[in-house]
Amino acid sequence: MSEPLIVIGNGMAAAKFCEELANQGLGRYSVAVIGAEPHLAYNRVLLSSLLAGEVTAGDIELRSRDWWRARGVTLIYGRPAISVDTDQNRVNLADGSSLGFSKLVLATGSHPIRLPIPGMELPGVMTFRDMADVDALLAAAKPGTRAIVIGGGLLGLEAATGIAGAGVQTTVIHLMDRLMERQLDARAGALLRQAVEARGIEVLLGASTAAIAGEGRVEGLRLSDGRLLLADLVIVACGVRPNADLARAAGLDCNRGVIVDDGLATSHPAIHAIGECAEHRGQVYGLVEPAYEHARVLARRLSGKSAAYAGSVTATNLKVSGVHVFSAGDFTGGEGTQDIVLSDPGIGLYRRLILRQDASGTRLIGAVLFGDTADGLFYLDLIRTGRDIGGERADLAFGPNLMTDLKTTEAA
Amino acid sequence: MNAQIPPVAPTVQPVMRTTCPYCGVGCGVLASPDGAGGASIAGDPDHPANFGRLCSKGSALGETLGLETRLLHPMARGRDGRMARADWDTAIGSIAQAFGKTIETHGPDAVAIYLSGQLLTEDYYAANKLAKGFLGTANVDTNSRLCMASSVAGHRRAFGSDTVPGVYADLDEADLVVLIGSNAAWCHPILFRRLEAARAMRGTKLVVIDPRRTATGDEADLFLPVNPGKDTVLFAGLLAWLADHDALDHAYIDAHTTGLADTLAGARAMAPDIAAVARETGVSAADLVQFYTLFATHERAVTCYSQGVNQSAQGTDKVNAIINVHLATGRIGRPGMGPFSLTGQPNAMGGREVGGLANQLAAHMNFTPVEIDRVRRFWQAPRLAEREGLKAVAMFEAIAAGRIKALWIMGTNPAVSLPRAGAMREALESLDFLVVSENVASNDTLSCRPHLVLPALAWGEKDGTVTNSERRISRQRAFLPPPGEARPDWWAIAQVGRRLGFDEAFAWRSAADVFREHAALSAFENDGSRDFDLSGLAMLDDAAFNIMAPVQWPVRSAGDSADKRFFADGHFFTPDHRARFVTPKPARLARETSTDFPFILNTGRIRDQWHTMTRTGLSPRLGAHLPVPFVEIHPSDATKLGIEHGGLVSLRSAHGSAVVEARLSVGQKRGALFAPIHWSDATSSNARINDLVARITDPVSGQPESKATPVAAMALPVRYRGFVLSRRPVTELPATWWAKVALEGGAGYLTATDLGPEEWKRHTAKILLTSDYAEYVDAPGGVYRAAAFDEAGALTGAVFLSPSGAPASWDGLKALLAARTLSSVGRRNLLSGRGEGQITPRGPLVCACFAVSAPQIEQALASESGADVARLGQLLRAGTNCGSCVPELKKLIRQRAMLDMATITPPA
């Protein structure tokens, strides 16, 4: 008799977990996935492409219905879980039904942050987090419409790019003095701003939102310096917070997210958490790669194998507004670190590598790439392995391709 | 680039036969103008000096023809101190007025003319005539004074005339050739090739005598590393040895010479025995005996000598010590025998022929009453100079002292080439009137605030004659139109003569007119009394002058085209027609080393550059061989001083200083240094080597001791080395030291500096002339690089800075400066220092003609063991054109052979 295993959440972490589990120990568990959204799991990273019309909804599905079926996974979507009974080991669904589990995996992801300011409830204020948001945005984005995107991070810029492409007159307002400050250094942020502006999007930095203005519907946005910006749409993309609602309600230890140990276990031995909702060693990740690592580790453990999660060296490897950007590790540098910077504005290239040099050698600890990110994974690997690169310092900024190019040229 | 030496293809433009403007070998050149201001260049197979061969410099002549660096209009200094364009008429008027007024106020010796071995004979003749016949001063001297004045003086003391007795064919027919003070493999490459061919044919023995083991020394059967200044002892020892071994030709001595007894006694005093000679000269007794035996047993012996002999405070004695042994053995003027002066410049000989030196009058006539009278009558000169003028070094001392107030410089760069070059500039700037005839718009001499600058014709535009080391007169012909308002030097001189009122004396309409007059003067009342006689050419009409074939003088009758040697018949041009043995003074350097100045500095040329590089410096190929000024030092001396190969060295003498790169060489004696003369303030920050040289001259010839200056050497550590590439000249470099070299598509600057990446970053926009450039900054690693591109994406400039210990090479990059485009991969990787398509590090260039580098040769040798020079030629074309790299090829072959032996020998 298979043990019932329930996954709450039908996002990328959940899909990866199911895949890994199927590879590890097919048959041991009877798996059910409960999703709130009325869709098969899809690639959230590609929502911006969907918004930009580059792909269709079908294109971004992670796995086909047949795939899930072949692995014996019961998909319950469009019916959100509303509570977890940790005494009975049951999950209660919104439709009143409940399911028992021997193992529960929380993969509930994140909520978009909504600002605590007046007017947020007005029609025309939107978020950009899921497929429904995309549909709403596509419906609202008509040529001639004026939109303001609050937030110059990845999501905000993607939303801005998507609706600007649909003919919407778009302004991005950002609280900080540069775009994507959590992923990019100042110079890359400035280059990104140029690239965004080149697409006809206005960018206001250091701009704090005081209120959404409008009567019955969005008519504009008031900045804290008093300026009023007229708009028909406001898209709030100021970031996300872990969705730990169910866990918190169930009495699991939570901080910003659901607290997990190196085995991805929560304070309840039968309950695990992975992905953006999990908080490991005080760290919450908003990226795909750590979520996939969580999924892999947990799948091994639940298959009876040994595995542990020791935290992720995060990397951002994205295409923002048509420009490739990459960052990894400690890209802010500072005291005790060394920078190597390669830039060629003429071809939109910038890369900054952050090194730490001590008696034991020279190691790459961070990297920011703008324009050409093909070598990003090479740098990420160097950051993760902590290999001494002292001997290759001179070639480092030119990536592994230089060596390949050399060989090709010599052979030719 | 396409083939370096394009074949002479039939074109619309006629192929012009002319003569190379570099060394005294005087090679024939075929120039095929392309109709766009350029020309393709090939050796003239019919010219008897070179039979179609050209060296690296000659082969690259086509690369030096552009007008970018040329002066194209007269320029005069205005009241505001700035140079402004002037017209010829005004210019001529101001010269006539300045010279006339100076003579009127201060006498004729307050004016002077300083000429060049680069001038054509006709220019030389006109200048000499104006000064000595019409201005009334013999203050006419030439940069040949720095080159072969000691040979002239030695010839005149021994022969009674400045006569080179032999011909090049003697090298073909000798059984022993002695090269002393001559790096012919680099400085007279075509003659050296001829000698190598003779050695291959008949096993000619080669002895090389030189304080340093040069590329020439590497080729010798016997190399004698003589101590600086001790050549005379070596030859005194030879004379004594020959006498002791019954090897003298007493019949010749008795019939045709005087003074042997004294000279032999002097030689025995100087060289009492082999051990003493060995001690003095630093040559082992065994090597001395071998040399002396070779000389005694090979009648067909030629002794070639060059600047190592001439450029000495005892240069004339050295020349006579050499001539002595040839007179004493009667080995002179016969096939395969004789002393042979190899001149440095293309027309030093022509200058000597017209008398363009302060201690000659004209046409091999001197300041004797009879000759003064004769020349006065021929020229109908109103004011003939009646005594010798000031020789170059003394002339510039007189300028510094204010005794000479007006000076005309033609075709030379004394602010670089004269001893104490730095002090020279102050002297030039102090003149009341300085006029410079030049074909370049800027050089160190033109920086000395001349009042007037006249645009001269360059090679390819000039028309006239030159004479090579074997007395062969060849035509330099124009194959390009005169650019701008540039005019022949003889014409400018004639205009001044006419403006001074001497219409008839300066009525020439063409170079041919001047040449005929020159020939007529040589013939005037000659009748065999003077060696120099062009009677047979005095009546050449213009058409005959145009097609004049190379001919050796004397030409005593029309149509005489035979090659001639002098003195086999024992007829000399002394009053008693006997040759003189001359007893040299005790051999010593003018200045010895001291604790303050412990090294002896030798100076000279390198293979691919010429003089101050105003012409060869335009050729990217020639710049690739040795791109920076350097000093050669023995490794053990270097170690003691903490000097590393490629590191900077500060050189200092009692007079001046320079900063150059160190090259460690075991060919250099301990305690002796060698530095090339070519770099000027136009090509390097601080490498004018003649700034260090003292104004000490030979008492007879007036030639300075350029090759033996006591100096101190010190390692000059710098934190960063780097380079700048630029399509346009760079005027502001934040470098403490730099050297400029021509590159395809622009210029390169090799730099040394204590300024780090952050400081260079601040200067980049100024250097690259744009604020839009790519950058690579590793400030903690001491690395800074930047590159700018044009709209097509091609490289327009680059800045590279690295820590001294790990300098980046520009070999991969510099080719990109000439490229019109750059691939995206190439652009992305450019700042890595590896050029697109130039990924293999190219290393130093060995064969300049076909741009073959040392790594390429090493690779070929590694892949084909036992490959010889001929095989390398087949594989890479290296060495198959000018052949001046053949010694270096052989060295690489030897190195490879040693490496092969090392790898097959099992370890002990």
XYZ file of C-alpha atoms in Angstrom, chain B residues 50-414:
365
model
C 73.580 44.130 -55.946
C 72.573 42.131 -59.050
C 68.919 42.310 -58.118
C 69.115 41.780 -54.381
C 67.799 44.235 -51.819
C 68.038 44.150 -48.054
C 65.112 44.556 -45.675
C 65.392 48.349 -45.661
C 65.633 48.653 -49.423
C 62.779 46.215 -49.919
C 60.579 48.345 -47.682
C 61.199 51.588 -49.586
C 57.730 51.430 -51.052
C 56.252 51.674 -47.552
C 58.016 54.962 -46.929
C 56.749 56.969 -49.892
C 53.624 58.579 -48.444
C 53.236 62.306 -48.035
C 51.787 62.177 -44.496
C 54.952 63.293 -42.747
C 56.242 65.560 -45.499
C 57.015 69.230 -45.526
C 55.423 70.607 -48.672
C 55.848 74.378 -48.502
C 58.468 76.834 -47.249
C 57.697 77.905 -43.717
C 59.005 81.046 -42.027
C 58.937 82.090 -38.405
C 56.865 85.192 -37.973
C 57.203 88.011 -35.467
C 54.867 86.105 -33.155
C 57.335 83.222 -33.108
C 55.047 80.890 -35.027
C 55.872 79.156 -38.282
C 53.728 80.250 -41.179
C 53.674 79.314 -44.819
C 55.944 81.426 -46.981
C 56.656 81.569 -50.685
C 59.943 80.523 -52.208
C 60.781 83.996 -53.410
C 60.545 85.456 -49.924
C 62.411 82.492 -48.497
C 65.306 82.827 -50.922
C 65.403 86.543 -50.259
C 65.603 86.067 -46.513
C 68.452 83.570 -46.785
C 70.392 85.847 -49.108
C 69.797 88.764 -46.817
C 70.646 86.923 -43.591
C 73.798 85.328 -44.952
C 74.877 88.507 -46.771
C 74.356 90.686 -43.748
C 76.095 88.255 -41.390
C 79.122 88.105 -43.683
C 79.145 91.863 -44.028
C 79.041 92.382 -40.268
C 80.974 89.419 -38.907
C 82.987 88.071 -41.826
C 82.479 84.959 -43.945
C 83.378 82.507 -41.192
C 80.290 83.575 -39.251
C 78.189 81.544 -41.679
C 78.173 77.796 -42.250
C 76.431 75.057 -44.154
C 75.924 71.586 -42.673
C 75.244 68.905 -45.260
C 74.382 65.228 -45.410
C 75.517 61.981 -46.963
C 71.894 61.693 -48.076
C 72.260 64.564 -50.524
C 72.908 63.942 -54.171
C 76.294 64.871 -55.599
C 74.729 67.784 -57.453
C 73.273 69.245 -54.251
C 76.587 68.777 -52.548
C 78.450 70.417 -55.406
C 76.168 73.450 -55.418
C 76.445 73.962 -51.648
C 80.211 73.573 -51.687
C 80.551 76.030 -54.564
C 78.322 78.620 -52.936
C 80.148 78.478 -49.612
C 83.757 78.118 -50.669
C 83.636 80.156 -53.845
C 81.072 82.862 -53.233
C 80.391 83.221 -49.516
C 84.105 82.896 -48.911
C 83.995 80.329 -46.115
C 85.078 76.697 -45.900
C 82.612 76.177 -43.040
C 80.935 73.487 -45.087
C 80.796 70.168 -43.399
C 78.566 67.146 -43.427
C 77.245 64.350 -41.308
C 79.739 62.196 -43.197
C 82.171 63.643 -40.683
C 80.469 61.350 -38.169
C 80.719 58.430 -40.549
C 83.936 58.084 -42.560
C 86.110 61.158 -42.063
C 88.792 58.954 -40.548
C 88.899 56.864 -43.697
C 89.303 60.000 -45.798
C 92.113 61.207 -43.564
C 93.777 57.799 -43.498
C 93.573 57.503 -47.276
C 95.034 60.933 -47.746
C 97.892 60.308 -45.347
C 98.813 57.021 -46.997
C 97.900 57.582 -50.652
C 97.994 61.356 -51.014
C 94.367 61.180 -52.086
C 91.033 60.006 -50.749
C 91.014 56.873 -52.843
C 89.245 53.585 -52.189
C 91.619 51.268 -54.006
C 89.413 48.227 -54.486
C 86.128 47.100 -55.961
C 83.326 44.884 -54.669
C 84.489 42.081 -56.936
C 87.486 41.778 -54.635
C 85.149 40.156 -52.133
C 84.348 37.516 -54.746
C 87.989 36.904 -55.459
C 89.570 37.002 -52.018
C 90.697 33.951 -50.057
C 90.618 35.827 -46.774
C 88.284 38.611 -45.779
C 88.851 40.488 -42.547
C 85.952 42.563 -41.254
C 86.955 44.957 -38.551
C 84.580 47.326 -36.807
C 81.884 46.278 -39.217
C 78.569 44.555 -38.597
C 78.167 44.083 -42.332
C 75.550 41.374 -41.891
C 73.224 44.090 -40.608
C 74.678 47.318 -41.965
C 75.829 46.269 -45.455
C 73.659 43.194 -45.914
C 73.921 42.903 -49.658
C 77.717 43.005 -49.637
C 77.693 40.498 -46.826
C 75.474 38.217 -48.887
C 77.946 38.564 -51.716
C 80.732 37.556 -49.342
C 78.692 34.609 -48.094
C 78.171 33.483 -51.671
C 81.922 33.695 -52.284
C 82.582 31.692 -49.142
C 80.200 29.020 -50.348
C 81.901 29.006 -53.780
C 85.562 29.154 -52.873
C 85.803 28.684 -49.115
C 86.892 32.230 -48.400
C 87.993 32.491 -44.791
C 86.232 35.160 -42.739
C 87.827 36.828 -39.739
C 85.702 39.278 -37.771
C 87.263 41.705 -35.310
C 84.824 43.506 -33.058
C 84.427 44.235 -29.353
C 81.018 42.626 -29.524
C 79.900 39.470 -31.185
C 77.337 40.680 -33.706
C 75.371 38.788 -36.317
C 78.488 39.240 -38.459
C 80.763 37.801 -35.783
C 78.489 34.791 -35.496
C 79.304 33.921 -39.095
C 83.088 34.169 -38.794
C 85.576 31.346 -39.102
C 87.532 33.237 -36.509
C 86.112 35.877 -34.222
C 88.477 38.177 -32.344
C 86.743 40.070 -29.525
C 89.138 42.995 -29.421
C 89.034 45.394 -26.510
C 87.545 48.787 -27.394
C 90.139 51.086 -28.951
C 92.823 48.421 -29.357
C 92.450 47.665 -33.062
C 95.710 49.446 -33.784
C 97.614 47.129 -31.453
C 96.133 44.138 -33.225
C 97.323 45.446 -36.594
C 100.690 46.600 -35.249
C 101.131 43.046 -34.025
C 100.165 41.792 -37.479
C 102.709 44.042 -39.191
C 105.436 42.861 -36.811
C 104.415 39.232 -37.283
C 104.495 39.587 -41.071
C 107.970 41.110 -40.852
C 109.164 38.371 -38.501
C 107.761 35.660 -40.735
C 109.237 37.014 -43.921
C 105.838 37.804 -45.343
C 106.537 41.376 -46.507
C 106.695 42.330 -50.186
C 110.004 44.146 -50.198
C 109.947 44.752 -53.922
C 106.694 46.716 -53.634
C 107.797 48.446 -50.461
C 111.051 49.545 -51.977
C 109.601 50.691 -55.260
C 106.413 52.437 -54.110
C 106.442 53.401 -50.445
C 108.331 55.305 -47.833
C 108.499 55.069 -44.056
C 108.325 51.341 -43.369
C 111.320 51.280 -41.049
C 109.849 53.841 -38.679
C 106.425 52.335 -38.809
C 107.720 48.831 -38.219
C 109.736 50.082 -35.264
C 106.596 51.744 -33.955
C 104.653 48.532 -34.434
C 107.253 46.511 -32.573
C 107.175 49.021 -29.738
C 103.388 48.820 -29.581
C 103.315 45.034 -30.024
C 106.583 43.602 -28.710
C 105.301 40.031 -28.686
C 102.131 37.985 -29.002
C 101.635 37.868 -25.248
C 101.691 41.650 -25.055
C 99.221 41.954 -27.904
C 96.985 39.392 -26.243
C 97.089 41.322 -22.996
C 96.326 44.636 -24.650
C 93.644 43.472 -27.048
C 91.927 40.878 -24.887
C 92.240 38.354 -27.734
C 93.816 35.016 -26.855
C 97.365 34.395 -28.072
C 96.204 31.307 -29.931
C 93.541 33.285 -31.825
C 96.045 36.008 -32.626
C 98.500 33.501 -34.046
C 95.726 31.917 -36.046
C 94.713 35.286 -37.488
C 98.268 36.359 -38.240
C 99.009 33.014 -39.863
C 95.862 33.251 -41.962
C 96.848 36.720 -43.109
C 100.447 35.711 -43.818
C 99.430 32.696 -45.850
C 96.566 34.191 -47.868
C 97.755 36.673 -50.408
C 94.275 37.438 -51.616
C 93.201 39.255 -48.488
C 90.710 42.110 -48.199
C 90.333 44.074 -44.983
C 86.939 45.773 -44.821
C 86.375 48.287 -42.109
C 83.586 50.573 -41.115
C 82.376 52.704 -38.229
C 84.063 50.597 -35.557
C 87.308 51.883 -37.010
C 86.252 55.343 -38.146
C 84.210 56.595 -35.199
C 87.146 56.935 -32.885
C 89.403 59.594 -31.482
C 92.172 57.519 -33.099
C 90.195 56.537 -36.168
C 92.739 57.837 -38.648
C 95.519 55.880 -36.961
C 93.372 52.763 -37.074
C 92.798 53.242 -40.799
C 96.509 53.685 -41.388
C 97.371 50.648 -39.248
C 95.168 48.629 -41.602
C 96.549 50.246 -44.762
C 100.100 49.661 -43.464
C 99.794 45.872 -43.595
C 98.353 45.993 -47.104
C 101.130 48.293 -48.345
C 103.750 46.143 -46.610
C 102.490 43.032 -48.372
C 101.837 44.792 -51.671
C 98.271 43.593 -51.384
C 96.517 46.584 -52.786
C 94.679 47.252 -55.993
C 94.959 43.697 -57.214
C 92.039 41.264 -57.530
C 90.944 40.012 -54.128
C 93.269 42.314 -52.188
C 93.258 45.612 -50.419
C 91.987 47.739 -47.577
C 88.325 48.553 -48.128
C 86.367 51.278 -46.401
C 82.657 50.457 -46.298
C 80.848 53.771 -46.146
C 77.733 54.184 -44.133
C 75.742 56.545 -46.306
C 74.459 56.400 -49.854
C 76.446 59.376 -51.003
C 79.210 59.989 -48.519
C 81.527 59.247 -51.416
C 79.842 61.818 -53.651
C 80.237 64.425 -50.941
C 83.925 63.619 -50.717
C 84.235 63.883 -54.495
C 82.865 67.408 -54.677
C 84.890 68.444 -51.627
C 81.882 68.914 -49.426
C 83.977 68.688 -46.273
C 85.527 71.576 -44.399
C 89.082 70.321 -44.912
C 88.756 69.779 -48.669
C 88.413 72.438 -51.314
C 86.732 70.783 -54.291
C 87.008 67.740 -56.565
C 89.725 66.053 -54.462
C 91.709 69.307 -54.366
C 92.934 70.805 -51.138
C 93.843 74.185 -49.780
C 97.230 74.468 -51.477
C 97.975 77.714 -53.276
C 98.053 75.994 -56.671
C 94.735 74.287 -56.085
C 93.110 77.379 -54.611
C 94.145 79.262 -57.693
C 92.912 76.530 -59.987
C 89.482 76.297 -58.417
C 89.152 80.086 -58.281
C 89.804 80.316 -61.979
C 87.425 77.501 -62.819
C 84.586 78.957 -60.766
C 85.568 82.553 -61.474
C 85.011 82.896 -57.766
C 85.201 86.362 -56.294
C 85.851 85.256 -52.743
C 87.431 81.836 -52.573
C 87.958 80.324 -49.141
C 91.675 79.949 -48.686
C 91.887 77.798 -45.601
C 90.077 74.865 -44.068
C 86.824 75.494 -42.326
C 85.423 74.041 -39.154
C 84.681 70.329 -39.064
C 81.264 69.282 -37.788
C 81.935 69.057 -34.062
C 84.050 72.212 -34.047
C 81.444 73.930 -36.216
C 78.734 73.292 -33.634
C 81.049 74.384 -30.856
C 81.525 77.633 -32.776
C 77.760 77.952 -33.060
C 77.399 77.441 -29.311
C 80.126 80.008 -28.728
C 78.359 82.514 -30.986
C 81.115 82.687 -33.581
C 78.901 81.184 -36.243
C 75.678 83.156 -36.478
C 73.915 81.862 -39.556
C 73.580 78.211 -40.518
C 71.973 76.270 -43.314
C 71.266 72.587 -42.534
C 70.367 70.263 -45.382
C 68.978 66.763 -45.137
C 70.273 65.808 -41.725
C 69.146 65.766 -38.107
C 72.116 66.983 -36.024
